[in-house]
Amino acid sequence: MSTPVHFLKKKKNRRKSKLVMTNTSQSDQPSTEYLLQELNNSFEHSRHLEQQINNYLAFYLAFLIGSISIVASFLENIEQSSFALQINLSFIVILLVNSVIGVSLFSLVVKLRYAINRHVSKIAWIRNILDLKKDLSTHEEMCGIFGSNHPAFKKSELKLSIFKNGFSVKSSNEFILLFIVLSIFSGSYWFIREQFYASYKLSYWISLILWGLIVLYLIFVLIQTFRFKKYTKDLKNS
Amino acid sequence: MLELFGLSLFVPLYYGEYLVGFTLGTMFVFGANIPIIGGLVILFILFTLYGLPRFIYRFVQSKFN
């Protein structure tokens, strides 16, 4: 039979040509200095993007504090007769505004996270090239450059599939934080309302919720800070 | 306050984290709304002080090159 032999030959040739291609591309590869420079650039850029995420979340938190404070000051001046309608309306409006801003912030954060992931894949690509060049081969040396806490080395990445079309978010700390914030805020609606009717001091509960949010945010920022502190230190050392 | 403005010529001080810190620090005395409004104004001034000289420098550099 002639066709299978022909097919095998073709396959062999293809493999040969691939080998030749890798040989030529190795000779055309950029220098190690250039690669390290690129590595540093994408590293710094991903760090900058992480800082941007923190920045946007902080603005959102400030807005949330402000909106809760507006509701609190608004409620204290309402007459008792028209109280039920006013409290419902004001809370629903504030909740809607916060949800819209929160969801748009979430989509922005996801975009930034994807940009960071692109940088991470670029870093992995450069790492492969450096491995091929045998300039930096061991894992420890690579950790010295990237930092062992870099997402490229993290194995336990959290994956959440939100929709059926395969929309997934990697390392979605922000999503969890946003979800917690929004659920606390929406849950606090009934909580405050009930407590207010039971003639508790409103400011006590609002301050309690605020401090909960603040503690959550501080934990998030601390995690981010320690994640980057280690690998920037490693970068400087290398 | 003037030192803050002077420092913002060299260091970016217009991040949201600083606004939250400023709000939390002054919330005990002034409430939340006044520090947020004031902080946003200060942040805008700090952003302008940091960004404007750099923008002018880049603009002049592009004109000469």
mmCIF file of C-alpha atoms in Angstrom:
data_model
loop_
_atom_site.group_PDB
_atom_site.id
_atom_site.type_symbol
_atom_site.label_atom_id
_atom_site.label_comp_id
_atom_site.label_asym_id
_atom_site.label_seq_id
_atom_site.Cartn_x
_atom_site.Cartn_y
_atom_site.Cartn_z
ATOM 1 C CA MET A 1 0.000 0.000 0.000
ATOM 2 C CA SER A 2 1.473 3.249 -1.049
ATOM 3 C CA THR A 3 -0.597 5.766 0.895
ATOM 4 C CA PRO A 4 0.424 4.900 4.485
ATOM 5 C CA VAL A 5 4.104 4.916 3.593
ATOM 6 C CA HIS A 6 3.676 8.233 1.926
ATOM 7 C CA PHE A 7 1.878 9.547 4.993
ATOM 8 C CA LEU A 8 4.678 8.341 7.287
ATOM 9 C CA LYS A 9 7.288 9.935 5.094
ATOM 10 C CA LYS A 10 5.451 13.191 5.184
ATOM 11 C CA LYS A 11 5.226 13.014 8.943
ATOM 12 C CA LYS A 12 8.941 12.330 9.223
ATOM 13 C CA ASN A 13 9.728 15.276 7.017
ATOM 14 C CA ARG A 14 7.533 17.508 9.053
ATOM 15 C CA ARG A 15 9.314 16.512 12.235
ATOM 16 C CA LYS A 16 12.670 17.213 10.606
ATOM 17 C CA SER A 17 11.604 20.614 9.466
ATOM 18 C CA LYS A 18 10.409 21.425 12.952
ATOM 19 C CA LEU A 19 13.788 20.548 14.360
ATOM 20 C CA VAL A 20 15.470 22.738 11.787
ATOM 21 C CA MET A 21 13.133 25.551 12.679
ATOM 22 C CA THR A 22 13.967 25.350 16.366
ATOM 23 C CA ASN A 23 17.643 25.378 15.539
ATOM 24 C CA THR A 24 17.367 28.519 13.451
ATOM 25 C CA SER A 25 15.100 30.266 15.927
ATOM 26 C CA GLN A 26 17.561 29.573 18.718
ATOM 27 C CA SER A 27 20.230 31.433 16.799
ATOM 28 C CA ASP A 28 17.855 34.371 16.225
ATOM 29 C CA GLN A 29 16.828 34.632 19.854
ATOM 30 C CA PRO A 30 17.240 37.968 21.647
ATOM 31 C CA SER A 31 20.009 38.467 24.155
ATOM 32 C CA THR A 32 19.693 37.600 27.832
ATOM 33 C CA GLU A 33 19.960 41.259 28.826
ATOM 34 C CA TYR A 34 17.053 42.157 26.579
ATOM 35 C CA LEU A 35 14.958 39.297 27.972
ATOM 36 C CA LEU A 36 15.703 40.281 31.539
ATOM 37 C CA GLN A 37 14.785 43.858 30.698
ATOM 38 C CA GLU A 38 11.466 42.670 29.238
ATOM 39 C CA LEU A 39 10.956 40.490 32.281
ATOM 40 C CA ASN A 40 11.481 43.459 34.555
ATOM 41 C CA ASN A 41 9.133 45.622 32.494
ATOM 42 C CA SER A 42 6.255 43.186 32.522
ATOM 43 C CA PHE A 43 6.908 42.544 36.181
ATOM 44 C CA GLU A 44 6.685 46.227 37.019
ATOM 45 C CA HIS A 45 3.628 46.651 34.830
ATOM 46 C CA SER A 46 1.776 43.806 36.531
ATOM 47 C CA ARG A 47 2.663 45.355 39.892
ATOM 48 C CA HIS A 48 1.339 48.696 38.702
ATOM 49 C CA LEU A 49 -1.915 47.029 37.630
ATOM 50 C CA GLU A 50 -2.279 45.394 41.044
ATOM 51 C CA GLN A 51 -1.834 48.827 42.629
ATOM 52 C CA GLN A 52 -4.534 50.156 40.335
ATOM 53 C CA ILE A 53 -6.917 47.451 41.523
ATOM 54 C CA ASN A 54 -6.231 48.449 45.138
ATOM 55 C CA ASN A 55 -6.768 52.081 44.213
ATOM 56 C CA TYR A 56 -10.161 51.478 42.601
ATOM 57 C CA LEU A 57 -11.290 49.301 45.509
ATOM 58 C CA ALA A 58 -10.278 52.033 47.953
ATOM 59 C CA PHE A 59 -12.291 54.620 46.032
ATOM 60 C CA TYR A 60 -15.257 52.274 46.067
ATOM 61 C CA LEU A 61 -14.900 51.760 49.801
ATOM 62 C CA ALA A 62 -14.770 55.531 50.344
ATOM 63 C CA PHE A 63 -17.908 55.885 48.256
ATOM 64 C CA LEU A 64 -19.591 53.127 50.246
ATOM 65 C CA ILE A 65 -18.698 54.792 53.557
ATOM 66 C CA GLY A 66 -20.017 58.089 52.225
ATOM 67 C CA SER A 67 -23.288 56.598 51.032
ATOM 68 C CA ILE A 68 -23.906 54.802 54.320
ATOM 69 C CA SER A 69 -23.144 58.006 56.163
ATOM 70 C CA ILE A 70 -25.595 59.934 53.966
ATOM 71 C CA VAL A 71 -28.302 57.373 54.743
ATOM 72 C CA ALA A 72 -27.513 57.582 58.450
ATOM 73 C CA SER A 73 -27.652 61.385 58.544
ATOM 74 C CA PHE A 74 -30.768 61.332 56.389
ATOM 75 C CA LEU A 75 -32.543 58.909 58.688
ATOM 76 C CA GLU A 76 -31.848 60.879 61.836
ATOM 77 C CA ASN A 77 -33.716 63.899 60.460
ATOM 78 C CA ILE A 78 -36.787 62.088 59.183
ATOM 79 C CA GLU A 79 -40.077 62.563 60.921
ATOM 80 C CA GLN A 80 -41.446 59.449 62.497
ATOM 81 C CA SER A 81 -44.710 59.396 60.498
ATOM 82 C CA SER A 82 -43.138 59.240 57.046
ATOM 83 C CA PHE A 83 -40.295 57.078 58.229
ATOM 84 C CA ALA A 84 -41.206 53.701 56.730
ATOM 85 C CA LEU A 85 -41.522 54.918 53.147
ATOM 86 C CA GLN A 86 -38.436 57.104 53.326
ATOM 87 C CA ILE A 87 -36.191 54.449 54.781
ATOM 88 C CA ASN A 88 -37.277 51.958 52.129
ATOM 89 C CA LEU A 89 -36.755 54.365 49.252
ATOM 90 C CA SER A 90 -33.434 55.738 50.430
ATOM 91 C CA PHE A 91 -31.984 52.323 51.126
ATOM 92 C CA ILE A 92 -33.149 50.909 47.802
ATOM 93 C CA VAL A 93 -31.725 53.867 45.846
ATOM 94 C CA ILE A 94 -28.398 53.731 47.661
ATOM 95 C CA LEU A 95 -28.256 49.950 47.252
ATOM 96 C CA LEU A 96 -28.965 50.202 43.521
ATOM 97 C CA VAL A 97 -26.312 52.880 42.981
ATOM 98 C CA ASN A 98 -23.790 50.883 44.966
ATOM 99 C CA SER A 99 -24.606 47.712 43.040
ATOM 100 C CA VAL A 100 -24.223 49.422 39.652
ATOM 101 C CA ILE A 101 -20.900 50.959 40.650
ATOM 102 C CA GLY A 102 -19.812 47.683 42.227
ATOM 103 C CA VAL A 103 -20.616 45.601 39.138
ATOM 104 C CA SER A 104 -18.859 48.059 36.791
ATOM 105 C CA LEU A 105 -15.889 48.077 39.154
ATOM 106 C CA PHE A 106 -15.922 44.298 39.130
ATOM 107 C CA SER A 107 -15.797 44.181 35.308
ATOM 108 C CA LEU A 108 -12.932 46.689 35.349
ATOM 109 C CA VAL A 109 -11.060 44.651 37.918
ATOM 110 C CA VAL A 110 -11.582 41.496 35.820
ATOM 111 C CA LYS A 111 -10.116 43.294 32.800
ATOM 112 C CA LEU A 112 -7.108 44.369 34.835
ATOM 113 C CA ARG A 113 -6.763 40.826 36.143
ATOM 114 C CA TYR A 114 -6.711 39.501 32.581
ATOM 115 C CA ALA A 115 -4.014 42.049 31.719
ATOM 116 C CA ILE A 116 -2.000 40.811 34.698
ATOM 117 C CA ASN A 117 -2.487 37.228 33.502
ATOM 118 C CA ARG A 118 -1.151 38.209 30.088
ATOM 119 C CA HIS A 119 1.945 39.583 31.777
ATOM 120 C CA VAL A 120 2.269 36.392 33.774
ATOM 121 C CA SER A 121 2.115 34.306 30.598
ATOM 122 C CA LYS A 122 4.706 36.574 28.996
ATOM 123 C CA ILE A 123 6.920 36.072 32.014
ATOM 124 C CA ALA A 124 6.469 32.316 31.669
ATOM 125 C CA TRP A 125 7.355 32.558 27.976
ATOM 126 C CA ILE A 126 10.570 34.467 28.732
ATOM 127 C CA ARG A 127 11.329 31.925 31.422
ATOM 128 C CA ASN A 128 11.064 29.149 28.852
ATOM 129 C CA ILE A 129 13.416 30.939 26.499
ATOM 130 C CA LEU A 130 15.922 31.496 29.285
ATOM 131 C CA ASP A 131 15.630 27.814 30.127
ATOM 132 C CA LEU A 132 16.375 26.971 26.499
ATOM 133 C CA LYS A 133 19.375 29.248 26.505
ATOM 134 C CA LYS A 134 20.588 27.491 29.678
ATOM 135 C CA ASP A 135 21.489 30.816 31.222
ATOM 136 C CA LEU A 136 19.131 30.375 34.120
ATOM 137 C CA SER A 137 18.078 26.814 34.455
ATOM 138 C CA THR A 138 17.278 26.016 38.064
ATOM 139 C CA HIS A 139 14.026 26.748 39.774
ATOM 140 C CA GLU A 140 15.744 28.619 42.604
ATOM 141 C CA GLU A 141 17.398 31.011 40.204
ATOM 142 C CA MET A 142 14.084 31.726 38.534
ATOM 143 C CA CYS A 143 12.446 32.266 41.904
ATOM 144 C CA GLY A 144 15.203 34.761 42.630
ATOM 145 C CA ILE A 145 14.022 36.818 39.685
ATOM 146 C CA PHE A 146 10.274 36.358 39.816
ATOM 147 C CA GLY A 147 9.836 35.801 43.518
ATOM 148 C CA SER A 148 8.366 32.571 44.748
ATOM 149 C CA ASN A 149 5.084 34.294 45.576
ATOM 150 C CA HIS A 150 4.448 35.370 42.001
ATOM 151 C CA PRO A 151 1.186 34.076 40.496
ATOM 152 C CA ALA A 152 3.227 32.191 37.904
ATOM 153 C CA PHE A 153 4.424 29.912 40.687
ATOM 154 C CA LYS A 154 1.167 29.729 42.561
ATOM 155 C CA LYS A 155 -0.484 26.386 42.203
ATOM 156 C CA SER A 156 -3.676 26.999 44.130
ATOM 157 C CA GLU A 157 -5.328 29.492 41.808
ATOM 158 C CA LEU A 158 -8.973 29.965 42.502
ATOM 159 C CA LYS A 159 -11.305 29.402 39.570
ATOM 160 C CA LEU A 160 -14.916 30.486 39.495
ATOM 161 C CA SER A 161 -17.093 29.697 36.517
ATOM 162 C CA ILE A 162 -19.872 32.262 36.663
ATOM 163 C CA PHE A 163 -21.699 31.660 33.406
ATOM 164 C CA LYS A 164 -22.076 28.580 31.254
ATOM 165 C CA ASN A 165 -20.079 30.013 28.359
ATOM 166 C CA GLY A 166 -16.828 29.397 30.141
ATOM 167 C CA PHE A 167 -16.345 32.810 31.659
ATOM 168 C CA SER A 168 -13.817 32.213 34.396
ATOM 169 C CA VAL A 169 -11.832 34.395 36.751
ATOM 170 C CA LYS A 170 -8.477 33.387 38.073
ATOM 171 C CA SER A 171 -7.355 34.435 41.551
ATOM 172 C CA SER A 172 -10.571 36.333 42.105
ATOM 173 C CA ASN A 173 -9.950 37.843 45.509
ATOM 174 C CA GLU A 174 -11.624 41.005 44.284
ATOM 175 C CA PHE A 175 -14.768 39.222 43.279
ATOM 176 C CA ILE A 176 -15.064 37.576 46.674
ATOM 177 C CA LEU A 177 -14.429 40.902 48.405
ATOM 178 C CA LEU A 178 -17.010 42.668 46.274
ATOM 179 C CA PHE A 179 -19.528 39.925 46.862
ATOM 180 C CA ILE A 180 -18.965 40.132 50.612
ATOM 181 C CA VAL A 181 -19.280 43.927 50.603
ATOM 182 C CA LEU A 182 -22.481 43.935 48.574
ATOM 183 C CA SER A 183 -24.058 41.115 50.549
ATOM 184 C CA ILE A 184 -23.196 42.816 53.838
ATOM 185 C CA PHE A 185 -24.624 46.062 52.556
ATOM 186 C CA SER A 186 -27.833 44.507 51.269
ATOM 187 C CA GLY A 187 -28.170 42.343 54.352
ATOM 188 C CA SER A 188 -27.652 45.362 56.565
ATOM 189 C CA TYR A 189 -30.783 46.915 55.103
ATOM 190 C CA TRP A 190 -33.089 44.593 57.050
ATOM 191 C CA PHE A 191 -30.744 44.495 59.997
ATOM 192 C CA ILE A 192 -30.653 48.263 60.497
ATOM 193 C CA ARG A 193 -34.331 48.565 59.794
ATOM 194 C CA GLU A 194 -35.268 46.039 62.432
ATOM 195 C CA GLN A 195 -32.892 47.526 64.954
ATOM 196 C CA PHE A 196 -34.171 51.020 64.288
ATOM 197 C CA TYR A 197 -37.731 49.949 64.899
ATOM 198 C CA ALA A 198 -36.571 48.318 68.102
ATOM 199 C CA SER A 199 -35.287 51.803 69.065
ATOM 200 C CA TYR A 200 -31.642 50.847 69.173
ATOM 201 C CA LYS A 201 -29.067 53.467 68.456
ATOM 202 C CA LEU A 202 -28.635 53.484 64.690
ATOM 203 C CA SER A 203 -25.118 54.825 64.624
ATOM 204 C CA TYR A 204 -23.888 51.848 66.634
ATOM 205 C CA TRP A 205 -24.980 49.350 63.981
ATOM 206 C CA ILE A 206 -23.757 51.474 61.103
ATOM 207 C CA SER A 207 -20.369 51.827 62.717
ATOM 208 C CA LEU A 208 -20.312 48.074 63.285
ATOM 209 C CA ILE A 209 -20.928 47.395 59.582
ATOM 210 C CA LEU A 210 -18.398 50.041 58.562
ATOM 211 C CA TRP A 211 -15.722 48.537 60.733
ATOM 212 C CA GLY A 212 -16.479 45.108 59.295
ATOM 213 C CA LEU A 213 -15.952 46.465 55.793
ATOM 214 C CA ILE A 214 -12.800 48.251 56.806
ATOM 215 C CA VAL A 215 -11.329 45.140 58.394
ATOM 216 C CA LEU A 216 -12.103 43.139 55.235
ATOM 217 C CA TYR A 217 -10.447 45.765 53.065
ATOM 218 C CA LEU A 218 -7.379 45.946 55.301
ATOM 219 C CA ILE A 219 -7.002 42.159 55.190
ATOM 220 C CA PHE A 220 -7.182 42.284 51.403
ATOM 221 C CA VAL A 221 -4.592 45.068 51.143
ATOM 222 C CA LEU A 222 -2.290 43.286 53.588
ATOM 223 C CA ILE A 223 -2.449 40.079 51.540
ATOM 224 C CA GLN A 224 -1.655 42.003 48.352
ATOM 225 C CA THR A 225 1.178 43.912 50.009
ATOM 226 C CA PHE A 226 2.872 40.826 51.395
ATOM 227 C CA ARG A 227 2.477 39.042 48.072
ATOM 228 C CA PHE A 228 4.415 41.778 46.284
ATOM 229 C CA LYS A 229 6.826 42.722 49.006
ATOM 230 C CA LYS A 230 8.525 39.363 48.859
ATOM 231 C CA TYR A 231 9.104 39.161 45.158
ATOM 232 C CA THR A 232 10.203 42.787 44.773
ATOM 233 C CA LYS A 233 12.745 42.077 47.496
ATOM 234 C CA ASP A 234 13.880 38.996 45.592
ATOM 235 C CA LEU A 235 14.065 41.014 42.398
ATOM 236 C CA LYS A 236 16.282 43.619 44.009
ATOM 237 C CA ASN A 237 18.535 40.936 45.463
ATOM 238 C CA SER A 238 18.958 39.259 42.097
ATOM 239 C CA MET B 1 -0.521 71.073 54.406
ATOM 240 C CA LEU B 2 1.946 73.044 52.301
ATOM 241 C CA GLU B 3 4.546 70.343 52.850
ATOM 242 C CA LEU B 4 2.073 67.845 51.455
ATOM 243 C CA PHE B 5 1.618 69.928 48.337
ATOM 244 C CA GLY B 6 5.378 70.339 48.030
ATOM 245 C CA LEU B 7 5.930 66.610 48.411
ATOM 246 C CA SER B 8 3.284 65.824 45.808
ATOM 247 C CA LEU B 9 5.483 67.476 43.156
ATOM 248 C CA PHE B 10 7.821 64.485 43.461
ATOM 249 C CA VAL B 11 5.767 61.630 44.910
ATOM 250 C CA PRO B 12 2.297 60.555 43.722
ATOM 251 C CA LEU B 13 -0.045 61.104 46.672
ATOM 252 C CA TYR B 14 -3.392 60.855 44.900
ATOM 253 C CA TYR B 15 -4.270 57.208 45.537
ATOM 254 C CA GLY B 16 -7.607 56.004 46.858
ATOM 255 C CA GLU B 17 -5.968 54.318 49.829
ATOM 256 C CA TYR B 18 -4.918 57.705 51.178
ATOM 257 C CA LEU B 19 -8.478 58.976 50.790
ATOM 258 C CA VAL B 20 -9.810 56.041 52.809
ATOM 259 C CA GLY B 21 -7.147 56.589 55.485
ATOM 260 C CA PHE B 22 -7.904 60.295 55.661
ATOM 261 C CA THR B 23 -11.640 59.574 55.877
ATOM 262 C CA LEU B 24 -11.233 56.983 58.611
ATOM 263 C CA GLY B 25 -8.911 59.248 60.579
ATOM 264 C CA THR B 26 -11.216 62.235 60.541
ATOM 265 C CA MET B 27 -14.534 60.359 60.619
ATOM 266 C CA PHE B 28 -14.620 60.295 64.418
ATOM 267 C CA VAL B 29 -14.778 64.086 64.629
ATOM 268 C CA PHE B 30 -16.286 65.297 61.349
ATOM 269 C CA GLY B 31 -18.397 62.342 60.173
ATOM 270 C CA ALA B 32 -17.815 60.636 56.837
ATOM 271 C CA ASN B 33 -19.160 63.048 54.227
ATOM 272 C CA ILE B 34 -17.095 66.163 54.906
ATOM 273 C CA PRO B 35 -13.716 64.314 54.866
ATOM 274 C CA ILE B 36 -14.659 62.501 51.641
ATOM 275 C CA ILE B 37 -15.588 65.742 49.871
ATOM 276 C CA GLY B 38 -12.542 67.559 51.256
ATOM 277 C CA GLY B 39 -10.306 64.588 50.551
ATOM 278 C CA LEU B 40 -11.471 64.419 46.934
ATOM 279 C CA VAL B 41 -10.640 68.110 46.493
ATOM 280 C CA ILE B 42 -7.201 67.607 48.053
ATOM 281 C CA LEU B 43 -6.666 64.517 45.897
ATOM 282 C CA PHE B 44 -7.499 66.506 42.782
ATOM 283 C CA ILE B 45 -5.010 69.222 43.774
ATOM 284 C CA LEU B 46 -2.323 66.615 44.500
ATOM 285 C CA PHE B 47 -2.983 64.887 41.174
ATOM 286 C CA THR B 48 -2.692 68.215 39.339
ATOM 287 C CA LEU B 49 0.508 69.113 41.169
ATOM 288 C CA TYR B 50 2.060 65.760 40.292
ATOM 289 C CA GLY B 51 0.775 65.493 36.733
ATOM 290 C CA LEU B 52 0.889 69.043 35.385
ATOM 291 C CA PRO B 53 4.688 69.642 35.524
ATOM 292 C CA ARG B 54 5.274 66.263 33.897
ATOM 293 C CA PHE B 55 2.724 66.971 31.213
ATOM 294 C CA ILE B 56 4.302 70.368 30.478
ATOM 295 C CA TYR B 57 7.784 68.806 30.424
ATOM 296 C CA ARG B 58 6.656 66.103 27.980
ATOM 297 C CA PHE B 59 4.850 68.658 25.836
ATOM 298 C CA VAL B 60 7.898 70.937 25.620
ATOM 299 C CA GLN B 61 10.162 67.955 24.959
ATOM 300 C CA SER B 62 7.953 66.766 22.097
ATOM 301 C CA LYS B 63 7.911 70.282 20.609
ATOM 302 C CA PHE B 64 11.721 70.528 20.659
ATOM 303 C CA ASN B 65 12.198 67.001 19.298
#
